[in-house]
C-alpha positions as a printed NumPy array, in Angstrom:
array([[  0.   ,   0.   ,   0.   ],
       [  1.48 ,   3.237,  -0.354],
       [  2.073,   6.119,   1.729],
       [  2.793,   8.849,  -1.087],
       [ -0.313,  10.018,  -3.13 ],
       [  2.027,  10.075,  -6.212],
       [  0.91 ,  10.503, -10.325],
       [  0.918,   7.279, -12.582],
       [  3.823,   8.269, -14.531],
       [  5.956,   8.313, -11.566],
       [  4.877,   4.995, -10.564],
       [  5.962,   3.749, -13.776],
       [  9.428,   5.05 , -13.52 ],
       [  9.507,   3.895,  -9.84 ],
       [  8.184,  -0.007, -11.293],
       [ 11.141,   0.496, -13.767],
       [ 13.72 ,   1.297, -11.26 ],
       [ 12.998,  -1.007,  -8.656],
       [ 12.939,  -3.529, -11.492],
       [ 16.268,  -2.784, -12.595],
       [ 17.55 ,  -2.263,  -9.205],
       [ 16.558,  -5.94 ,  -8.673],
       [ 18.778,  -6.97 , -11.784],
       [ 21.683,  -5.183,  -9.893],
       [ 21.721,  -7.106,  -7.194],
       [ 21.872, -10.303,  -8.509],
       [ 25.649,  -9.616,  -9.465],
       [ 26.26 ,  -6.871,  -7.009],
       [ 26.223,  -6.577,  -3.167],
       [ 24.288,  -3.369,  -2.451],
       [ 23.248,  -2.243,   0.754],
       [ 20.441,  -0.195,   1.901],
       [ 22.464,   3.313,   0.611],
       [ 23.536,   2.103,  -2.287],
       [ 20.17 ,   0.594,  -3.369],
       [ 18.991,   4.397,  -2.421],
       [ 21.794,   5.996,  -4.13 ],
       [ 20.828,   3.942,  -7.449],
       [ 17.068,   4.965,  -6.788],
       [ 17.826,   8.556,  -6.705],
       [ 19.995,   8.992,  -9.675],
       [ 17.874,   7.021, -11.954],
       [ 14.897,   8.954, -10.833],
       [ 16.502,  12.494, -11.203],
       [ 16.885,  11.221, -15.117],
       [ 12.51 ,  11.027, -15.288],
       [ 12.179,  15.15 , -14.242],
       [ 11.973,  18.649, -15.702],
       [ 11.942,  21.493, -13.351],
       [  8.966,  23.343, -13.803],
       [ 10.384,  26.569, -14.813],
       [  6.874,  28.405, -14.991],
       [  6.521,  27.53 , -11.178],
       [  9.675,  29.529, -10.415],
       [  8.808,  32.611, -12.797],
       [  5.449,  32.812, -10.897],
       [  4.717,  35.764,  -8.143],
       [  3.325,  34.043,  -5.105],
       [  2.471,  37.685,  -4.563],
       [  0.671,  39.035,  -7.084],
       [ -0.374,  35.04 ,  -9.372],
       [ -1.002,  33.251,  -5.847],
       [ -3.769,  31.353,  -7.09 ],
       [ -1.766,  29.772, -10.781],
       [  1.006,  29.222,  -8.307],
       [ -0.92 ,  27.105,  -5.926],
       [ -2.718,  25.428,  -9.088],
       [  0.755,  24.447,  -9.704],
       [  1.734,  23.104,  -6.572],
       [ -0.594,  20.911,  -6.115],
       [ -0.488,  19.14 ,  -9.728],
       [  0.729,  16.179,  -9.97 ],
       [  3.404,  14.588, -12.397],
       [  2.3  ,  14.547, -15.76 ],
       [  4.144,  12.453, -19.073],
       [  6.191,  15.488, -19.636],
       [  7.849,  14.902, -16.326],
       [  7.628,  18.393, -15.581],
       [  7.744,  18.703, -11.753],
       [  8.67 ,  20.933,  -8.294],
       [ 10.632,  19.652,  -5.618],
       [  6.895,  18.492,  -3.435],
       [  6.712,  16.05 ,  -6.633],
       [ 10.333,  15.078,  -6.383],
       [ 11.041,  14.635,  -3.073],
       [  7.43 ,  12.614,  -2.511],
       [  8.011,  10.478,  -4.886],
       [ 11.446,   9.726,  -4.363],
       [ 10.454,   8.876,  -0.393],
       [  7.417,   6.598,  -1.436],
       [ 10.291,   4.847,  -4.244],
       [ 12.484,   4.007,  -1.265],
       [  9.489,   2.779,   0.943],
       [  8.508,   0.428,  -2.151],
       [ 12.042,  -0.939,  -2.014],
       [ 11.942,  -1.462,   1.899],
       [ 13.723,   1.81 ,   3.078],
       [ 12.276,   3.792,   5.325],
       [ 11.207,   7.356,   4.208],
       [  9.605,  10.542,   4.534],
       [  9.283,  13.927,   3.182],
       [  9.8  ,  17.25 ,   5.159],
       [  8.094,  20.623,   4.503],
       [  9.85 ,  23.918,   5.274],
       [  7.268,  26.096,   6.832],
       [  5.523,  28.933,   4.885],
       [  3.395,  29.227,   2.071],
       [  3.864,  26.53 ,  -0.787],
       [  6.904,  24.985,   1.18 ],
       [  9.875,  23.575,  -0.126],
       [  9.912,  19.76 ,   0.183],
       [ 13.248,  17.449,   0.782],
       [ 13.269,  13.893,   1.392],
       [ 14.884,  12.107,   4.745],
       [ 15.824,   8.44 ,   4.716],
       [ 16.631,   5.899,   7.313],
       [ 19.144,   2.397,   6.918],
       [ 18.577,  -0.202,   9.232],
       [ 21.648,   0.688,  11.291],
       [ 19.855,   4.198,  12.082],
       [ 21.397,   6.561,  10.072],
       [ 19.355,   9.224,   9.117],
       [ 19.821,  10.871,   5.408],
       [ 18.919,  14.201,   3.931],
       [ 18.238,  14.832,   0.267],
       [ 16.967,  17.403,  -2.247],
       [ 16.679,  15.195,  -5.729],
       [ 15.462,  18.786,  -7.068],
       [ 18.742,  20.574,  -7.103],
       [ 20.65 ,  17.485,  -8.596],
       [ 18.389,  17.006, -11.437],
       [ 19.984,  18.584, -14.083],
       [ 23.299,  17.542, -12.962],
       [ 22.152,  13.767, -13.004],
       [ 20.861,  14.608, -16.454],
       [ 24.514,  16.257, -18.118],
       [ 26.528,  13.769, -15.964],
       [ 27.848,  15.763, -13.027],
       [ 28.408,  14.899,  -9.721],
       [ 25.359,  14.661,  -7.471],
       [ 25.624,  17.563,  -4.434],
       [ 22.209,  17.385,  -2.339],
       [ 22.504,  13.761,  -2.361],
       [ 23.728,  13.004,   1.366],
       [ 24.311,  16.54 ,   3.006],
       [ 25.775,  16.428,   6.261],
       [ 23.92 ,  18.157,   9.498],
       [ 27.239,  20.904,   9.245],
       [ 26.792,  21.759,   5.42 ],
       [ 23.411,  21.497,   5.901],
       [ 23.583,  24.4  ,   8.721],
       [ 26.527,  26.507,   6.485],
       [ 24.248,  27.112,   3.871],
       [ 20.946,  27.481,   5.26 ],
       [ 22.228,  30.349,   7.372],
       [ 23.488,  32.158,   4.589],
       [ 20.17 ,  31.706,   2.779],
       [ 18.057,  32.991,   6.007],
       [ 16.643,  29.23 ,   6.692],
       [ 17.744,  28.613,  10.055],
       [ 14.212,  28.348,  11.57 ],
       [ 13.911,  25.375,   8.621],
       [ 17.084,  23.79 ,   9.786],
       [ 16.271,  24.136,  13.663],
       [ 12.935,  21.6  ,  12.691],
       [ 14.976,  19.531,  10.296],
       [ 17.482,  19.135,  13.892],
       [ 14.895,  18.822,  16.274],
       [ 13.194,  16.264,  14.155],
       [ 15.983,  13.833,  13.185],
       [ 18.926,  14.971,  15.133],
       [ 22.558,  14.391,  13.422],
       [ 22.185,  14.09 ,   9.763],
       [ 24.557,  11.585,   8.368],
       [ 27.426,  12.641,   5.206],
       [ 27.918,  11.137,   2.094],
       [ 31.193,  12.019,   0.881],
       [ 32.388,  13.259,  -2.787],
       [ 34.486,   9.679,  -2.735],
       [ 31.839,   7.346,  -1.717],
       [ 29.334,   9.122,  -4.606],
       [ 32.185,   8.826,  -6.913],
       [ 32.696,   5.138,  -5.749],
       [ 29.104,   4.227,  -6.309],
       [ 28.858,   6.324,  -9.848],
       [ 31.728,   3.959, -10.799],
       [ 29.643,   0.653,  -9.558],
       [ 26.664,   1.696, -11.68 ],
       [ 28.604,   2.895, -14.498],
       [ 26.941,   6.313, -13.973],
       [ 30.313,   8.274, -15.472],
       [ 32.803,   6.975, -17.825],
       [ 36.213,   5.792, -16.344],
       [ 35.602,   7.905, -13.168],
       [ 34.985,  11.145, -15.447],
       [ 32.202,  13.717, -15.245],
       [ 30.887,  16.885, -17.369],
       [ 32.747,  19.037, -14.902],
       [ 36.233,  17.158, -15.69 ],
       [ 35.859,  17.363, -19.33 ],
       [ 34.67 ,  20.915, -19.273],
       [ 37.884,  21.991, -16.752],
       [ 40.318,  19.784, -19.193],
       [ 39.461,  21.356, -22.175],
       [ 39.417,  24.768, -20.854],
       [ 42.479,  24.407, -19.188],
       [ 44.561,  22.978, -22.462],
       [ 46.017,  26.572, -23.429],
       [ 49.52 ,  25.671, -23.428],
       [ 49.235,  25.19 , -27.573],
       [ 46.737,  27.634, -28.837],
       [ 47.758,  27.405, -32.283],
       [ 47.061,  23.671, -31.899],
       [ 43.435,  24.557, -30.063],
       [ 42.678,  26.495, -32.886],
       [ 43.228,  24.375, -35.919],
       [ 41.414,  21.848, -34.045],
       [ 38.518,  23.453, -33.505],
       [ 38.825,  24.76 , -36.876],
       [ 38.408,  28.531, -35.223],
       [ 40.788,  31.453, -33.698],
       [ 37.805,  33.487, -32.335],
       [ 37.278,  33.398, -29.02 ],
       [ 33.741,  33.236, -28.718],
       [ 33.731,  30.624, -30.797],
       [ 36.011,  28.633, -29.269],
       [ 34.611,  28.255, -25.699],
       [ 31.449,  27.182, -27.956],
       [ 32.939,  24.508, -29.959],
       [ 34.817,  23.202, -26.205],
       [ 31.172,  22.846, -25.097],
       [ 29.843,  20.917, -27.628],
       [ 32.749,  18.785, -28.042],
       [ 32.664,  18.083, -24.077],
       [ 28.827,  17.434, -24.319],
       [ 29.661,  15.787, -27.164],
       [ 32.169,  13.302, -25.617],
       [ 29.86 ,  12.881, -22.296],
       [ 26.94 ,  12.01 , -24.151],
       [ 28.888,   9.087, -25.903],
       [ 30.256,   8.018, -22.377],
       [ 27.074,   8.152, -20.51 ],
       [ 25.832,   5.887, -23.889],
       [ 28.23 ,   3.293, -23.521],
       [ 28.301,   3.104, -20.012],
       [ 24.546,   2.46 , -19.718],
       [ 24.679,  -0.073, -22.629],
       [ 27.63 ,  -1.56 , -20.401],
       [ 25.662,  -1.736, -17.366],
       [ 22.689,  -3.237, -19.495],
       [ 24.667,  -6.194, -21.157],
       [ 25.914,  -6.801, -17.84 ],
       [ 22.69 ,  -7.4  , -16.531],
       [ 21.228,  -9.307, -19.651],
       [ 24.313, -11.885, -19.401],
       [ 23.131, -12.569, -15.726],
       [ 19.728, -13.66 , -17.231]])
């Protein structure tokens, strides 16, 4: 039975994860944060952000923001964090983690998702702000955040009341580093040979040492058109990697069955 009042489309992609999921570990030892780890990623791939959402005045369009908020998860995929976050929680409860959402107080609150593993450490996460980095293969950041990050940058956006419930309520909010997201996006064959967007983008930029040679490559000497050319070659080359790596993963699986 589920807890989450979710839309059909994200049940579907939740039914395809979890199946997939279950391929994994029949040739993989997971435990309960990497099974969640696997959940989030391939869920962040379903979304759009709903840009119209954030364009819209709760002051002055209250009503076509609230319309908003409460819509549910159509076959575009276009979403808001209450969708994300909700159905990310009830994914984890349908694979045996336990899960719930949190609401910052206020009008039309922002929603995050906190997890529990059987050994009783408690998780935060924000699938909304890693989204489009799951989608042009960076690193995941609000995957994890520890209680002290989690304080750092909530006072410097004025959120402290928000943080003070998210305390009181779970106490100590467990880390998960840069290496062991890293270590898992290698086991899932998330990035190519341990590289991400970011990488690429700060190699290329960084290779000034023969401009001449940067310049016949790229066929180009103007400037503009250069950093251009960089990005599309980068995109370029992670789109191929992310390609192979999930046609990697997927005749790994298939060979298992």
């Amino acid at each position: 039975m589920k807890k989450y009042n979710i839309s059909e489309f994200e049940q579907y992609k939740i039914d395809e994860i979890l199946t997939q999921l279950r391929r994994e570990k029949e040739f993989s030892k997971l435990d309960e944060l990497d099974e969640a780890y696997y959940i989030y990623h391939e869920l962040g791939k379903a979304y759009k952000g709903n840009t119209e959402f954030v364009l819209t005045n709760i002051d002055t369009e209250y009503e076509e923001k609230k319309e908003m908020y409460g819509k549910k998860t159509g076959e575009d995929g276009k979403a808001i964090c209450t969708n994300m976050s909700t159905a990310f929680a009830e994914a984890l409860l349908q694979n045996g983690i336990e899960a719930e959402i949190i609401k910052e107080d206020g009008e039309l609150p922002h929603v995050d998702t906190i997890f529990r593993t059987s050994d009783g450490k408690k998780y935060f996460a924000n699938l909304i702000r890693d989204i489009h980095r799951i989608q042009t293969g960076m690193r995941v950041r609000s995957f994890g955040k520890a209680s002290r990050i989690l304080e750092i940058i909530m006072k410097k956006q004025n959120r402290m009341d928000y943080f003070r419930k998210l305390t009181e309520k779970y106490g100590d909010l467990e880390e998960v580093t840069k290496e062991k997201i890293e270590e898992l996006d290698r086991k899932f064959n998330f990035c190519s040979k341990g590289m991400y967007t970011e990488d690429v983008f700060k190699m290329i930029m960084d290779e000034v040492e023969d401009q001449k040679q940067i310049e016949i490559f790229f066929g180009t000497s103007d400037p503009e058109q250069l950093v251009e050319k960089k990005i599309n070659f980068a995109m370029n080359i992670i789109g191929i990697a992310n390609k192979h790596g999930k046609e990697k993963r997927e005749n790994r699986i298939w060979r298992r069955n």
